[in-house]
């Protein structure tokens, strides 16, 4: 899957953040803070769902280039990936396809992580993991544990994990 295809999916998140901020701008009122926290929870659920779709599409694209029957199998197997998209899950998917892909993914992740950390101070894998944790906590217990700003910043860094996964399976 090309990065431009991923960007179409991921841009929807950026657009959603902008729309949320336009409709409910930051405020110091309790009602606004509470509502924006709920929006942030919904946002991290949307981010995780988008990442899930990206992971599935990358897997389908890769397997389809190998053989049509392999793609059909992958579509059946990964149709309901259900939040199994942690960094360790992505490594497992790579290893299942080809052990060399796991090594390539790990190396690519290390290079990207170091570059982003040096340039911005942000950690791509920690941000990615944090998004998935926020999603789980909000979706299952309704915990308001992030802000729109924190979720958007985590997405800015976390989506790079998806980019590395896609580059590995290119």
Short mmCIF file of C-alpha atoms in Angstrom, two decimals:
data_model
loop_
_atom_site.label_atom_id
_atom_site.label_comp_id
_atom_site.label_asym_id
_atom_site.label_seq_id
_atom_site.Cartn_x
_atom_site.Cartn_y
_atom_site.Cartn_z
CA UNK A 1 0.00 0.00 0.00
CA UNK A 2 1.39 3.37 -0.98
CA UNK A 3 1.89 6.10 1.59
CA UNK A 4 -0.44 8.33 -0.41
CA UNK A 5 -3.20 5.73 0.08
CA UNK A 6 -2.51 5.65 3.81
CA UNK A 7 -2.56 9.44 3.94
CA UNK A 8 -6.11 9.46 2.57
CA UNK A 9 -7.24 7.40 5.58
CA UNK A 10 -5.09 9.28 8.08
CA UNK A 11 -6.08 12.73 6.80
CA UNK A 12 -9.62 12.03 7.95
CA UNK A 13 -8.30 12.08 11.52
CA UNK A 14 -6.57 15.45 10.99
CA UNK A 15 -9.78 16.84 9.48
CA UNK A 16 -11.80 15.49 12.40
CA UNK A 17 -9.49 17.19 14.92
CA UNK A 18 -9.84 20.51 13.08
CA UNK A 19 -13.62 20.19 12.97
CA UNK A 20 -13.81 19.32 16.68
CA UNK A 21 -11.71 22.36 17.54
CA UNK A 22 -13.86 24.58 15.31
CA UNK A 23 -17.15 23.39 16.78
CA UNK A 24 -15.99 23.22 20.42
CA UNK A 25 -13.02 25.56 20.86
CA UNK A 26 -10.90 25.29 24.00
CA UNK A 27 -12.53 26.92 27.02
CA UNK A 28 -12.08 26.98 30.76
CA UNK A 29 -15.71 26.17 31.54
CA UNK A 30 -16.29 22.82 33.20
CA UNK A 31 -18.92 21.77 30.64
CA UNK A 32 -16.58 22.55 27.76
CA UNK A 33 -13.64 20.72 29.32
CA UNK A 34 -15.81 17.69 30.06
CA UNK A 35 -17.30 17.66 26.55
CA UNK A 36 -13.88 18.08 24.90
CA UNK A 37 -12.61 15.16 27.02
CA UNK A 38 -15.46 13.03 25.68
CA UNK A 39 -14.61 14.17 22.16
CA UNK A 40 -10.98 13.22 22.79
CA UNK A 41 -12.12 9.74 23.85
CA UNK A 42 -14.20 9.39 20.71
CA UNK A 43 -11.24 10.67 18.71
CA UNK A 44 -8.86 8.01 20.03
CA UNK A 45 -11.46 5.36 19.21
CA UNK A 46 -11.62 6.74 15.66
CA UNK A 47 -7.82 6.84 15.44
CA UNK A 48 -7.49 3.21 16.55
CA UNK A 49 -10.20 2.13 14.09
CA UNK A 50 -8.40 3.99 11.32
CA UNK A 51 -5.12 2.31 12.22
CA UNK A 52 -6.88 -1.08 12.21
CA UNK A 53 -8.20 -0.40 8.71
CA UNK A 54 -4.77 0.70 7.52
CA UNK A 55 -3.14 -2.45 8.93
CA UNK A 56 -5.75 -4.64 7.22
CA UNK A 57 -5.35 -2.83 3.89
CA UNK A 58 -1.54 -3.15 4.07
CA UNK A 59 -1.86 -6.87 4.76
CA UNK A 60 -4.37 -7.31 1.90
CA UNK A 61 -2.19 -5.36 -0.50
CA UNK A 62 0.92 -7.37 0.37
CA UNK A 63 -0.78 -10.76 0.18
CA UNK A 64 -2.57 -9.81 -3.04
CA UNK A 65 0.77 -9.12 -4.71
CA UNK A 66 1.87 -12.64 -3.74
CA UNK A 67 -1.20 -14.53 -4.99
CA UNK A 68 -4.97 -13.97 -5.27
CA UNK A 69 -5.71 -17.00 -3.09
CA UNK A 70 -3.33 -15.68 -0.42
CA UNK A 71 -5.13 -12.34 -0.43
CA UNK A 72 -8.48 -14.12 -0.11
CA UNK A 73 -7.14 -16.05 2.88
CA UNK A 74 -5.80 -12.83 4.46
CA UNK A 75 -9.15 -11.10 3.99
CA UNK A 76 -10.90 -13.93 5.82
CA UNK A 77 -8.27 -14.16 8.57
CA UNK A 78 -7.85 -10.43 9.24
CA UNK A 79 -11.37 -9.18 8.51
CA UNK A 80 -11.99 -8.74 12.25
CA UNK A 81 -8.61 -7.70 13.53
CA UNK A 82 -10.28 -6.20 16.65
CA UNK A 83 -7.59 -3.95 18.05
CA UNK A 84 -4.83 -6.49 17.52
CA UNK A 85 -2.55 -3.84 16.12
CA UNK A 86 0.01 -3.26 18.86
CA UNK A 87 3.64 -2.93 17.77
CA UNK A 88 4.20 -6.54 18.86
CA UNK A 89 1.17 -7.60 16.78
CA UNK A 90 2.61 -5.83 13.74
CA UNK A 91 5.92 -7.63 14.29
CA UNK A 92 4.03 -10.93 14.48
CA UNK A 93 2.19 -10.24 11.21
CA UNK A 94 5.51 -9.50 9.52
CA UNK A 95 7.11 -12.64 10.93
CA UNK A 96 4.16 -14.77 9.86
CA UNK A 97 4.56 -13.54 6.28
CA UNK A 98 8.37 -13.81 6.25
CA UNK A 99 10.81 -13.75 9.18
CA UNK A 100 12.99 -11.32 7.22
CA UNK A 101 10.07 -8.86 7.19
CA UNK A 102 10.00 -8.84 10.99
CA UNK A 103 13.66 -7.87 11.09
CA UNK A 104 13.09 -5.24 8.39
CA UNK A 105 10.13 -3.80 10.34
CA UNK A 106 12.11 -3.66 13.59
CA UNK A 107 15.05 -1.98 11.85
CA UNK A 108 12.80 0.50 10.03
CA UNK A 109 11.01 1.31 13.26
CA UNK A 110 14.30 1.88 15.09
CA UNK A 111 15.58 4.21 12.35
CA UNK A 112 12.31 6.20 12.21
CA UNK A 113 12.04 6.32 16.00
CA UNK A 114 15.57 7.70 16.35
CA UNK A 115 15.08 10.30 13.59
CA UNK A 116 11.78 11.59 14.99
CA UNK A 117 13.09 11.57 18.57
CA UNK A 118 16.18 13.59 17.62
CA UNK A 119 14.17 16.04 15.51
CA UNK A 120 11.14 16.56 17.76
CA UNK A 121 11.63 14.78 21.07
CA UNK A 122 8.53 12.66 20.37
CA UNK A 123 8.51 8.88 20.54
CA UNK A 124 6.58 7.19 17.75
CA UNK A 125 6.15 3.82 19.42
CA UNK A 126 5.23 5.27 22.82
CA UNK A 127 2.68 7.59 21.18
CA UNK A 128 1.23 4.72 19.17
CA UNK A 129 0.95 2.52 22.26
CA UNK A 130 -0.57 5.38 24.29
CA UNK A 131 -3.28 5.91 21.67
CA UNK A 132 -4.24 2.24 21.82
CA UNK A 133 -4.33 2.34 25.63
CA UNK A 134 -6.49 5.49 25.65
CA UNK A 135 -8.81 3.85 23.13
CA UNK A 136 -9.19 0.74 25.26
CA UNK A 137 -9.84 2.69 28.45
CA UNK A 138 -12.38 5.03 26.86
CA UNK A 139 -14.18 2.36 24.83
CA UNK A 140 -14.48 -0.12 27.70
CA UNK A 141 -14.77 2.02 30.82
CA UNK A 142 -15.54 5.54 29.58
CA UNK A 143 -12.45 6.94 31.26
CA UNK A 144 -11.70 10.48 30.13
CA UNK A 145 -7.93 10.32 30.18
CA UNK A 146 -6.73 12.61 27.42
CA UNK A 147 -7.37 15.90 25.70
CA UNK A 148 -7.94 16.63 22.05
CA UNK A 149 -4.51 18.25 21.91
CA UNK A 150 -2.77 15.24 23.47
CA UNK A 151 -4.59 12.80 21.18
CA UNK A 152 -3.75 14.86 18.08
CA UNK A 153 -0.10 15.07 19.09
CA UNK A 154 0.06 11.33 19.80
CA UNK A 155 -1.47 10.68 16.38
CA UNK A 156 1.11 12.96 14.75
CA UNK A 157 3.85 10.67 16.05
CA UNK A 158 1.99 7.36 16.28
CA UNK A 159 0.93 7.20 12.65
CA UNK A 160 4.62 6.80 11.75
CA UNK A 161 4.41 3.21 13.07
CA UNK A 162 1.76 2.55 10.41
CA UNK A 163 4.00 4.15 7.78
CA UNK A 164 6.91 1.87 8.71
CA UNK A 165 4.63 -1.18 8.64
CA UNK A 166 3.41 -0.23 5.17
CA UNK A 167 6.94 0.47 3.93
CA UNK A 168 8.03 -2.94 5.20
CA UNK A 169 5.25 -4.71 3.30
CA UNK A 170 5.58 -2.60 0.17
#
